[in-house]
Short mmCIF file of C-alpha atoms in Angstrom, two decimals:
data_model
loop_
_atom_site.label_atom_id
_atom_site.label_comp_id
_atom_site.label_asym_id
_atom_site.label_seq_id
_atom_site.Cartn_x
_atom_site.Cartn_y
_atom_site.Cartn_z
CA MET W 1 28.65 72.68 77.46
CA LEU W 2 26.76 74.06 80.11
CA ASN W 3 25.81 77.91 80.30
CA THR W 4 24.57 79.84 82.89
CA ASP W 5 21.17 80.24 81.35
CA ASN W 6 20.85 76.50 81.25
CA LEU W 7 21.50 76.36 85.28
CA SER W 8 19.99 79.16 86.29
CA GLU W 9 17.05 77.42 84.70
CA ALA W 10 17.72 73.55 86.52
CA LEU W 11 18.06 75.79 89.95
CA LYS W 12 14.87 77.23 89.44
CA LYS W 13 13.05 74.25 88.35
CA LEU W 14 14.90 72.10 91.14
CA LYS W 15 13.45 74.91 93.41
CA LEU W 16 9.63 74.14 92.56
CA ALA W 17 10.49 70.23 91.98
CA SER W 18 12.03 70.03 95.56
CA ALA W 19 8.76 71.77 96.72
CA ASP W 20 6.46 69.22 94.98
CA SER W 21 9.07 66.31 96.00
CA ALA W 22 8.43 65.48 92.16
CA THR W 23 11.27 62.96 91.81
CA ASP W 24 12.19 62.14 87.95
CA SER W 25 12.44 66.61 87.45
CA VAL W 26 14.73 66.75 90.82
CA GLU W 27 17.34 64.09 89.17
CA SER W 28 17.65 65.70 86.01
CA CYS W 29 18.36 68.91 87.53
CA LEU W 30 20.36 67.48 90.04
CA ASP W 31 22.54 66.05 86.87
CA CYS W 32 22.80 69.25 85.49
CA LEU W 33 24.09 70.89 88.17
CA LEU W 34 26.68 67.88 89.15
CA LYS W 35 27.73 68.84 85.50
CA ALA W 36 27.80 72.15 85.90
CA LEU W 37 30.01 71.57 89.41
CA ALA W 38 32.56 69.73 87.09
CA HIS W 39 32.66 71.57 84.61
CA ASN W 40 33.42 75.14 87.19
CA ASN W 41 33.15 74.53 90.44
CA ALA W 42 33.25 77.87 92.22
CA ASP W 43 31.05 79.84 89.08
CA ALA W 44 28.44 76.95 89.65
CA SER W 45 28.44 77.20 93.37
CA GLU W 46 28.46 80.77 93.52
CA LYS W 47 25.30 80.43 91.27
CA VAL W 48 24.16 77.46 93.90
CA GLN W 49 24.52 80.42 96.83
CA GLU W 50 22.69 83.17 94.19
CA MET W 51 19.62 81.32 93.76
CA GLY W 52 19.41 79.99 97.53
CA VAL W 53 19.57 76.04 96.62
CA LEU W 54 21.13 74.96 99.83
CA PRO W 55 18.24 75.08 102.10
CA MET W 56 15.84 73.37 99.79
CA LEU W 57 18.51 70.46 100.29
CA PRO W 58 18.34 69.30 103.85
CA THR W 59 14.72 68.09 102.65
CA LEU W 60 16.58 65.85 99.48
CA LEU W 61 18.63 64.06 101.97
CA ASP W 62 15.75 61.61 103.26
CA PRO W 63 17.60 58.48 103.59
CA GLN W 64 14.57 56.87 101.65
CA SER W 65 15.25 59.43 98.67
CA SER W 66 16.79 57.62 95.12
CA CYS W 67 18.73 61.04 94.60
CA THR W 68 20.19 60.87 98.48
CA THR W 69 23.70 60.16 96.59
CA LYS W 70 23.45 62.88 94.40
CA VAL W 71 22.36 65.60 96.73
CA ALA W 72 25.90 64.65 99.28
CA ASN W 73 27.84 64.66 95.74
CA ILE W 74 26.38 68.03 95.58
CA ILE W 75 27.08 69.18 98.73
CA ALA W 76 30.79 67.96 98.75
CA GLU W 77 31.71 69.48 95.51
CA VAL W 78 30.21 72.78 96.40
CA ALA W 79 31.83 72.45 100.13
CA LYS W 80 35.38 72.26 98.57
CA ASN W 81 34.92 76.52 98.00
CA GLU W 82 35.81 78.00 101.15
CA PHE W 83 32.99 80.82 100.77
CA MET W 84 30.10 78.20 100.81
CA ARG W 85 31.30 76.43 103.85
CA SER W 86 29.50 78.80 106.35
CA PRO W 87 26.34 79.06 103.78
CA CYS W 88 26.15 74.93 103.92
CA VAL W 89 26.18 74.98 108.17
CA GLU W 90 23.82 77.75 108.19
CA ALA W 91 21.16 75.88 105.36
CA GLY W 92 21.40 73.25 108.40
CA LEU W 93 22.70 70.68 105.85
CA ILE W 94 25.02 68.95 108.90
CA PRO W 95 22.15 67.25 111.01
CA PRO W 96 20.41 65.49 107.69
CA LEU W 97 24.72 64.60 106.44
CA VAL W 98 24.88 63.15 110.13
CA GLN W 99 21.66 61.50 109.72
CA LEU W 100 22.70 59.29 106.82
CA LEU W 101 26.00 58.08 107.96
CA HIS W 102 23.53 55.39 109.65
CA SER W 103 22.56 54.44 105.81
CA LYS W 104 23.87 50.94 104.42
CA ASP W 105 24.45 52.51 101.06
CA GLN W 106 27.85 52.66 100.68
CA GLU W 107 27.73 54.78 97.80
CA VAL W 108 25.58 57.23 100.04
CA LEU W 109 28.30 56.56 102.92
CA LEU W 110 30.93 57.43 100.81
CA GLN W 111 29.59 61.01 99.49
CA THR W 112 28.10 61.38 102.87
CA GLY W 113 31.69 61.31 104.24
CA ARG W 114 33.25 63.67 101.89
CA ALA W 115 30.20 66.10 102.39
CA LEU W 116 31.47 66.28 106.01
CA GLY W 117 34.80 66.39 105.61
CA ASN W 118 35.01 69.03 103.00
CA ILE W 119 32.14 70.95 105.08
CA CYS W 120 34.43 71.13 108.23
CA TYR W 121 37.95 71.67 106.46
CA ASP W 122 39.11 74.48 107.84
CA SER W 123 36.10 75.95 108.92
CA GLN W 124 36.01 77.03 112.89
CA SER W 125 32.00 77.77 112.38
CA SER W 126 31.32 74.33 111.25
CA LYS W 127 33.55 72.28 113.76
CA GLU W 128 31.44 73.99 116.29
CA GLN W 129 28.26 73.63 114.99
CA PHE W 130 29.51 69.54 114.67
CA ALA W 131 30.36 69.83 118.33
CA SER W 132 26.55 70.17 119.58
CA THR W 133 25.64 66.88 117.04
CA ASN W 134 26.14 63.43 117.88
CA ILE W 135 28.77 62.95 114.83
CA ALA W 136 31.58 61.80 117.27
CA GLU W 137 29.32 59.02 118.46
CA GLU W 138 28.25 57.95 115.08
CA LEU W 139 31.65 58.07 113.55
CA VAL W 140 33.24 56.15 116.04
CA ARG W 141 30.03 53.63 116.00
CA LEU W 142 30.30 53.32 111.92
CA PHE W 143 34.20 53.03 112.39
CA GLN W 144 34.03 50.13 114.39
CA LYS W 145 31.58 48.22 111.94
CA GLN W 146 34.00 48.88 108.94
CA ALA W 147 36.58 46.08 107.80
CA GLU W 148 37.41 47.71 104.43
CA HIS W 149 40.39 49.96 104.20
CA GLU W 150 38.86 52.29 101.87
CA LYS W 151 35.39 53.18 104.35
CA LYS W 152 37.80 53.55 107.23
CA GLU W 153 39.77 56.40 104.98
CA MET W 154 36.65 57.95 104.44
CA ILE W 155 35.75 58.08 108.16
CA PHE W 156 39.78 59.10 108.87
CA GLU W 157 39.20 61.82 106.47
CA VAL W 158 36.05 62.96 108.28
CA LEU W 159 37.18 62.68 111.82
CA ALA W 160 40.95 64.15 111.59
CA PRO W 161 39.58 67.74 110.97
CA LEU W 162 36.88 67.15 113.32
CA ALA W 163 39.28 66.34 116.11
CA GLU W 164 41.05 69.39 115.80
CA ASN W 165 38.24 70.69 118.10
CA ASP W 166 38.65 70.60 121.63
CA VAL W 167 34.81 69.72 122.35
CA ILE W 168 34.70 67.15 119.73
CA LYS W 169 38.48 65.85 120.79
CA LEU W 170 36.54 64.76 123.95
CA GLN W 171 33.63 63.38 122.67
CA LEU W 172 35.91 61.49 120.63
CA VAL W 173 37.67 60.28 123.48
CA GLU W 174 34.69 59.36 125.37
CA ALA W 175 32.55 57.58 122.18
CA GLY W 176 35.56 54.79 122.66
CA LEU W 177 37.85 56.27 118.91
CA VAL W 178 41.29 55.61 121.32
CA GLU W 179 40.60 52.19 121.34
CA CYS W 180 39.61 52.01 117.52
CA LEU W 181 43.23 53.82 117.22
CA LEU W 182 44.83 51.39 119.11
CA ASP W 183 43.08 48.30 117.43
CA VAL W 184 43.96 49.60 113.98
CA VAL W 185 47.76 50.45 115.36
CA THR W 186 47.77 46.45 116.60
CA HIS W 187 46.87 45.09 113.13
CA THR W 188 49.08 47.54 110.86
CA VAL W 189 52.08 47.78 112.57
CA ASP W 190 53.93 44.69 110.52
CA GLY W 191 51.60 45.09 108.00
CA LYS W 192 53.75 45.61 104.24
CA ARG W 193 50.68 46.58 102.13
CA ASP W 194 50.81 50.31 101.25
CA GLU W 195 47.28 50.54 102.96
CA ASP W 196 49.14 48.97 106.00
CA VAL W 197 51.33 51.61 106.10
CA ALA W 198 48.96 54.57 105.83
CA GLN W 199 46.31 53.58 108.38
CA LEU W 200 49.11 52.56 110.80
CA LYS W 201 50.20 56.94 109.88
CA THR W 202 46.72 58.18 109.79
CA ALA W 203 45.61 56.43 113.20
CA SER W 204 48.88 57.63 114.99
CA ASP W 205 48.53 60.90 113.82
CA LEU W 206 45.13 61.17 115.25
CA MET W 207 45.55 59.40 118.09
CA VAL W 208 48.47 62.23 118.92
CA LEU W 209 45.85 64.59 117.52
CA LEU W 210 43.71 63.70 120.46
CA LEU W 211 46.23 64.16 122.57
CA LEU W 212 46.88 67.89 122.10
CA GLY W 213 43.37 68.69 123.92
CA ASP W 214 43.72 69.43 127.88
CA GLU W 215 40.57 67.26 128.90
CA SER W 216 41.39 64.48 126.36
CA MET W 217 44.67 64.21 127.17
CA GLN W 218 43.96 64.32 131.17
CA LYS W 219 41.31 61.75 130.80
CA LEU W 220 43.88 59.35 128.60
CA PHE W 221 46.46 59.90 131.27
CA GLU W 222 44.79 58.55 134.17
CA ALA W 223 46.94 59.80 136.70
CA GLY W 224 49.38 57.74 134.32
CA LYS W 225 47.82 54.51 134.93
CA GLY W 226 45.66 54.59 132.00
CA SER W 227 46.25 51.40 129.70
CA VAL W 228 46.15 54.28 126.54
CA PHE W 229 48.98 55.79 128.21
CA GLU W 230 50.95 52.17 128.53
CA ARG W 231 50.21 51.55 124.87
CA VAL W 232 51.13 54.45 123.65
CA LEU W 233 54.25 54.33 125.76
CA SER W 234 55.15 50.94 124.31
CA TRP W 235 55.46 52.67 121.00
CA VAL W 236 58.68 54.50 121.78
CA PRO W 237 61.12 51.14 121.48
CA SER W 238 59.01 50.12 118.26
CA HIS W 239 60.98 49.23 115.33
CA ASN W 240 58.61 51.19 113.29
CA HIS W 241 59.71 54.94 112.69
CA GLN W 242 55.81 56.04 112.42
CA LEU W 243 55.10 54.68 116.11
CA GLN W 244 58.13 55.70 117.41
CA LEU W 245 57.55 59.63 116.07
CA ALA W 246 53.78 59.04 117.52
CA GLY W 247 55.03 57.59 120.71
CA ALA W 248 57.19 60.63 121.73
CA LEU W 249 55.05 63.11 120.20
CA ALA W 250 52.46 61.38 122.97
CA ILE W 251 54.56 61.91 125.27
CA ALA W 252 55.60 65.26 124.64
CA ASN W 253 51.61 66.06 124.78
CA PHE W 254 51.14 64.26 128.07
CA ALA W 255 53.85 66.22 129.53
CA ARG W 256 52.11 69.48 129.34
CA ASN W 257 51.86 69.93 133.22
CA ASP W 258 53.97 69.29 136.26
CA GLY W 259 52.14 66.51 137.45
CA ASN W 260 51.94 64.40 134.63
CA CYS W 261 55.79 65.16 133.89
CA ILE W 262 57.09 64.35 137.43
CA HIS W 263 54.93 60.74 136.81
CA MET W 264 56.38 60.35 133.84
CA VAL W 265 60.08 60.86 134.98
CA GLU W 266 59.63 58.67 137.89
CA SER W 267 58.26 55.98 135.57
CA GLY W 268 60.89 55.58 134.14
CA ILE W 269 60.54 57.47 130.17
CA VAL W 270 63.63 59.48 130.14
CA GLN W 271 65.54 55.76 129.51
CA LYS W 272 63.29 54.82 126.58
CA LEU W 273 63.42 58.53 124.80
CA LEU W 274 67.44 58.03 125.43
CA GLU W 275 67.75 54.52 123.84
CA LEU W 276 65.03 55.97 120.83
CA LEU W 277 67.47 59.10 120.02
CA ASP W 278 70.62 56.96 120.31
CA ARG W 279 69.10 54.80 117.02
CA HIS W 280 68.82 57.96 115.38
CA VAL W 281 72.50 59.35 115.89
CA GLU W 282 74.09 58.48 112.90
CA GLU W 283 71.54 58.69 109.62
CA GLY W 284 68.76 59.43 111.57
CA ASN W 285 65.17 59.79 111.23
CA VAL W 286 64.59 64.21 111.87
CA THR W 287 61.21 63.81 112.50
CA VAL W 288 61.73 61.33 115.25
CA GLN W 289 64.81 63.07 116.97
CA HIS W 290 62.53 66.12 116.83
CA ALA W 291 60.07 64.71 118.64
CA ALA W 292 62.13 62.82 120.76
CA LEU W 293 63.86 66.30 122.22
CA SER W 294 60.60 67.84 122.38
CA ALA W 295 59.32 65.43 124.98
CA LEU W 296 62.35 65.51 127.02
CA ARG W 297 62.32 69.32 126.90
CA ASN W 298 59.00 69.27 128.10
CA LEU W 299 59.42 66.64 131.04
CA ALA W 300 62.51 68.63 131.70
CA ILE W 301 60.52 71.57 133.08
CA PRO W 302 59.38 70.72 136.71
CA VAL W 303 62.36 71.85 139.13
CA VAL W 304 62.70 68.32 140.58
CA ASN W 305 63.31 66.66 137.42
CA LYS W 306 66.01 68.62 136.34
CA ALA W 307 68.68 66.42 138.84
CA LYS W 308 66.95 63.67 137.97
CA MET W 309 67.34 64.15 133.98
CA LEU W 310 70.81 64.95 134.37
CA SER W 311 72.25 62.13 136.25
CA ALA W 312 70.52 59.74 133.78
CA GLY W 313 72.54 61.25 131.28
CA VAL W 314 70.34 63.68 129.05
CA SER W 315 72.59 66.37 128.38
CA ASP W 316 75.26 63.26 127.12
CA THR W 317 72.60 62.04 124.94
CA VAL W 318 71.58 65.66 123.55
CA LEU W 319 75.02 66.67 123.07
CA LYS W 320 75.47 63.64 120.30
CA PHE W 321 73.25 66.13 117.89
CA LEU W 322 75.36 69.07 117.98
CA PRO W 323 76.82 68.28 114.75
CA SER W 324 73.24 68.36 113.52
CA GLU W 325 72.22 70.84 110.53
CA MET W 326 68.61 70.48 110.70
CA PRO W 327 66.92 73.53 112.59
CA PRO W 328 64.11 72.37 113.94
CA VAL W 329 66.17 69.61 115.71
CA GLN W 330 69.05 72.62 116.55
CA PHE W 331 66.09 74.32 118.17
CA LYS W 332 64.64 71.63 120.39
CA LEU W 333 68.06 70.52 121.20
CA LEU W 334 68.83 74.35 122.62
CA GLY W 335 65.49 74.12 124.55
CA THR W 336 66.16 70.90 125.96
CA LEU W 337 69.44 71.95 127.63
CA ARG W 338 68.13 75.21 128.27
CA MET W 339 65.48 73.83 130.62
CA LEU W 340 67.81 71.26 132.01
CA ILE W 341 70.19 73.72 133.51
CA ASP W 342 67.94 76.35 134.90
CA THR W 343 68.82 76.36 138.44
CA GLN W 344 71.25 73.58 138.27
CA ALA W 345 74.40 75.32 138.66
CA ASP W 346 77.02 72.23 138.33
CA ALA W 347 75.26 71.86 135.07
CA ALA W 348 75.59 74.90 133.74
CA ASP W 349 79.35 75.03 134.77
CA GLN W 350 80.15 71.65 133.24
CA LEU W 351 78.18 72.70 129.85
CA GLY W 352 79.68 76.32 129.56
CA THR W 353 83.09 74.71 129.94
CA ASN W 354 82.64 72.70 127.21
CA ALA W 355 84.60 74.38 124.74
CA LYS W 356 82.94 72.98 121.69
CA LEU W 357 79.33 73.54 122.57
CA VAL W 358 80.00 77.34 123.29
CA GLU W 359 81.81 77.36 119.68
CA ARG W 360 78.69 75.93 117.92
CA LEU W 361 75.81 78.45 120.02
CA VAL W 362 78.43 81.18 118.88
CA GLU W 363 78.14 79.93 115.05
CA TRP W 364 73.93 79.32 115.57
CA CYS W 365 74.01 83.12 117.36
CA GLU W 366 74.79 84.58 113.56
CA ALA W 367 72.10 81.85 111.69
CA LYS W 368 70.21 84.76 110.49
CA ASP W 369 67.97 82.69 108.27
CA HIS W 370 66.43 80.80 111.81
CA ALA W 371 65.04 83.42 113.89
CA GLY W 372 64.17 80.59 116.64
CA VAL W 373 67.48 78.75 116.21
CA MET W 374 68.81 82.59 116.42
CA GLY W 375 67.07 83.29 119.77
CA GLU W 376 67.59 80.28 121.77
CA SER W 377 71.55 79.95 121.15
CA ASN W 378 71.47 83.68 122.76
CA ARG W 379 69.37 82.14 125.13
CA LEU W 380 71.22 79.22 126.10
CA LEU W 381 74.70 81.02 125.93
CA SER W 382 72.89 83.60 128.42
CA ALA W 383 72.13 80.56 130.67
CA LEU W 384 75.27 79.09 131.22
CA ILE W 385 76.32 82.24 132.50
CA ARG W 386 73.65 82.89 134.85
CA HIS W 387 72.91 79.30 136.46
CA SER W 388 76.82 78.89 137.00
CA LYS W 389 77.78 82.44 137.82
CA SER W 390 81.52 80.53 137.35
CA LYS W 391 84.60 82.51 136.23
CA ASP W 392 85.91 79.53 133.91
CA VAL W 393 82.19 79.63 132.23
CA VAL W 394 82.94 83.50 131.53
CA LYS W 395 86.60 83.05 130.39
CA THR W 396 84.79 79.73 128.03
CA VAL W 397 82.41 82.70 126.59
CA ILE W 398 85.00 85.06 126.08
CA GLN W 399 87.45 82.87 124.11
CA GLY W 400 84.44 81.54 122.04
CA ALA W 401 84.08 84.96 120.84
CA GLY W 402 80.39 85.33 122.07
CA VAL W 403 80.03 88.46 124.28
CA LYS W 404 79.41 90.58 121.22
CA HIS W 405 76.23 87.69 120.84
CA LEU W 406 74.91 88.98 124.48
CA VAL W 407 75.20 92.90 123.73
CA VAL W 408 73.26 92.50 120.66
CA MET W 409 70.66 90.15 122.21
CA ALA W 410 70.22 93.04 124.92
CA THR W 411 68.83 95.55 122.32
CA SER W 412 66.09 92.23 121.56
CA GLU W 413 62.56 93.30 121.18
CA HIS W 414 61.64 90.45 123.53
CA MET W 415 61.86 91.82 126.88
CA ILE W 416 62.78 88.61 128.63
CA MET W 417 65.93 88.33 126.19
CA GLN W 418 66.99 91.87 127.31
CA ASN W 419 66.65 90.99 130.76
CA GLU W 420 68.53 87.74 130.53
CA ALA W 421 71.69 88.77 128.33
CA LEU W 422 71.76 92.38 130.58
CA VAL W 423 72.26 89.87 133.90
CA ALA W 424 75.10 87.82 132.01
CA LEU W 425 76.98 90.69 130.93
CA GLY W 426 76.79 92.20 134.58
CA LEU W 427 78.43 88.81 135.52
CA ILE W 428 80.90 88.93 132.70
CA ALA W 429 81.80 92.51 133.92
CA GLY W 430 82.22 91.47 137.56
CA LEU W 431 83.60 88.13 136.87
CA ASP W 432 86.38 89.13 134.29
CA LEU W 433 86.21 92.66 133.62
CA VAL W 434 89.46 93.05 132.29
CA GLY W 435 89.12 89.78 129.99
CA ALA W 436 86.00 91.19 128.57
CA GLU W 437 86.91 94.92 128.26
CA LYS W 438 88.29 94.95 124.52
CA ASP W 439 84.87 92.90 123.50
CA PHE W 440 82.90 95.26 125.42
CA VAL W 441 84.38 97.90 123.62
CA GLY W 442 84.20 96.62 119.86
CA ALA W 443 80.44 95.86 120.84
CA GLY W 444 79.35 99.22 121.64
CA LEU W 445 78.41 98.02 124.91
CA VAL W 446 78.27 101.53 126.93
CA GLN W 447 76.47 103.11 123.46
CA VAL W 448 73.26 100.06 123.88
CA LEU W 449 73.11 100.82 127.20
CA HIS W 450 72.86 104.85 127.11
CA LYS W 451 70.27 103.87 124.15
CA LEU W 452 68.06 101.55 126.35
CA LEU W 453 68.17 104.30 129.58
CA SER W 454 67.29 107.19 127.10
CA ASP W 455 64.62 105.39 125.72
CA GLU W 456 60.99 106.14 127.34
CA ARG W 457 59.38 102.89 126.25
CA THR W 458 62.12 100.92 127.95
CA ALA W 459 60.60 98.06 130.82
CA PRO W 460 61.89 99.37 134.57
CA GLU W 461 63.47 96.39 135.08
CA ILE W 462 65.60 96.49 131.65
CA LYS W 463 66.65 100.36 133.26
CA TYR W 464 67.64 98.73 136.54
CA ASN W 465 69.91 96.34 135.27
CA SER W 466 71.38 98.77 132.58
CA MET W 467 72.39 101.24 135.37
CA ILE W 468 74.05 97.81 137.85
CA LEU W 469 75.86 97.63 134.47
CA ILE W 470 77.36 100.56 134.24
CA CYS W 471 78.21 100.62 137.91
CA ALA W 472 79.91 97.63 137.01
CA LEU W 473 81.98 98.85 133.69
CA MET W 474 83.42 101.95 135.78
CA GLY W 475 86.35 99.58 136.63
CA SER W 476 87.59 99.67 133.20
CA GLU W 477 89.64 102.44 132.20
CA PRO W 478 88.52 102.72 128.19
CA LEU W 479 84.84 101.75 129.19
CA HIS W 480 84.86 104.56 131.78
CA LYS W 481 86.00 106.84 129.25
CA GLU W 482 82.99 105.89 127.28
CA VAL W 483 80.55 106.65 130.17
CA GLN W 484 82.22 109.92 130.35
CA GLY W 485 82.15 110.67 126.63
CA LEU W 486 78.25 109.80 126.53
CA ALA W 487 77.18 112.28 129.52
CA PHE W 488 75.41 109.34 131.16
CA ILE W 489 74.54 111.66 134.39
CA ASP W 490 72.08 113.56 132.86
CA VAL W 491 69.88 110.41 131.79
CA VAL W 492 70.72 108.64 135.02
CA SER W 493 69.79 112.00 136.98
CA LYS W 494 66.16 111.80 134.89
CA LEU W 495 65.40 108.80 136.16
CA ARG W 496 65.56 109.66 139.79
CA SER W 497 61.99 111.02 139.22
CA HIS W 498 60.88 107.58 137.87
CA GLU W 499 57.98 106.59 139.01
CA ASN W 500 59.46 102.88 139.99
CA LYS W 501 60.72 102.82 143.22
CA THR W 502 63.61 100.44 142.34
CA VAL W 503 64.16 102.23 139.46
CA SER W 504 64.58 105.93 141.69
CA HIS W 505 66.66 104.47 143.72
CA GLN W 506 69.08 102.67 141.62
CA ALA W 507 69.54 106.06 139.64
CA SER W 508 70.40 107.70 142.74
CA LEU W 509 73.21 105.18 143.45
CA THR W 510 73.98 104.85 139.92
CA GLU W 511 74.51 108.81 139.69
CA GLN W 512 76.76 108.91 143.00
CA ARG W 513 78.72 106.61 141.28
CA LEU W 514 79.19 108.60 138.18
CA THR W 515 79.86 111.57 140.29
CA ALA W 516 82.33 110.27 142.70
CA GLN W 517 84.48 108.91 139.55
CA SER W 518 84.06 111.59 137.71
#
């Protein structure tokens, strides 16, 4: 049993001994400290911090010293505590640890890897410190020399948290990490051993992580001619789920700007993704479905890609996942369809008259537990109407009981959603007021509009669209009555002096309309 006095004593001795570089007494103090850390890591670490021991450690990390392994082990142990990570960086431990990566001693390498991995785990400040060292090159060089699974895993464990930093991502790409990762994939893809499966997962995950940085991603894309880009694409038709997943995620990451997206659609990637999705419809792998849909959604953002993707049959394949009960898949499915029909009237018309789809959207508009799915299905419902401007779509939405959801959407806290809802409601009122009348009354549309117009905080375009909608509702007797009952004229006449010219002009027009029909 170690009491705190013994530990304090040992730490005092350690400070003295390290100053005199008396190796034997240092060793026994280090043993005492390791015991204390094993017994109660947090308390012992706090003591280390209190007594100012960390700044003594860089001198003990000498590659020639016999106690280097123990010191690295101690650093790895204390750095398990979040409160010790910044102090480790401030004590100047990173440069000597990085130097130890040259060591031939396997035990030193193992403990150094642990120490570096723990210091940079979840810590922004240490990652920034690492970015100014040559750790990227050192680790890649070390990785290239390793044959053993354990050693590779250790390096992977240091690389993964480091690669979250965008500067280090680029350094790792420049140091040749990608080629190493592609080699690992080639050697492990057909492996049956557990360690092959583990390495394949780690290497392909790390590859995807490198693509999250804008600069590192663009460097690897090389205008779509990059060998890395080609290799990663070949993962999509693979028979291995892990590689299919990484391939689809990589495409989603490459598809972060219009230029890349346009090039990829031209190069026939969409077909590969559709084939992959087709393999995962029945009893499919949810993470693969989610990744492939994410890639399609991103590819559908540039306007020039939409028609091409629609004629390639993307919407038909995506609709096969309508029965899915998995919220992440539902969310991406909705986003993909919404991107595809943006500005595409025919597609919006075709999907908007698909009663099965509308029925499912209305169901998801009530998914209270999944705000993302609920928001996306409302937005798609509105988009089908806005982009088709079709009476048939409006009829399908009315029959599918979708109107009330658009009224609720008009009260969303997100202005963009409010606007989309109001524009869609305006089109419903313009195209089939008689058919929608009952739903408008039932959902309290007039009350919602009154509230939006009376509230000081409502954005100008929301006020503008609310007034347009009020005018459109005047053709219905029950709605007209409600408008009169709520004294809209008072609210609207106040808006005539609104600072926004479009709002004040629309207020004058609306006031004239209300007065004429009162």
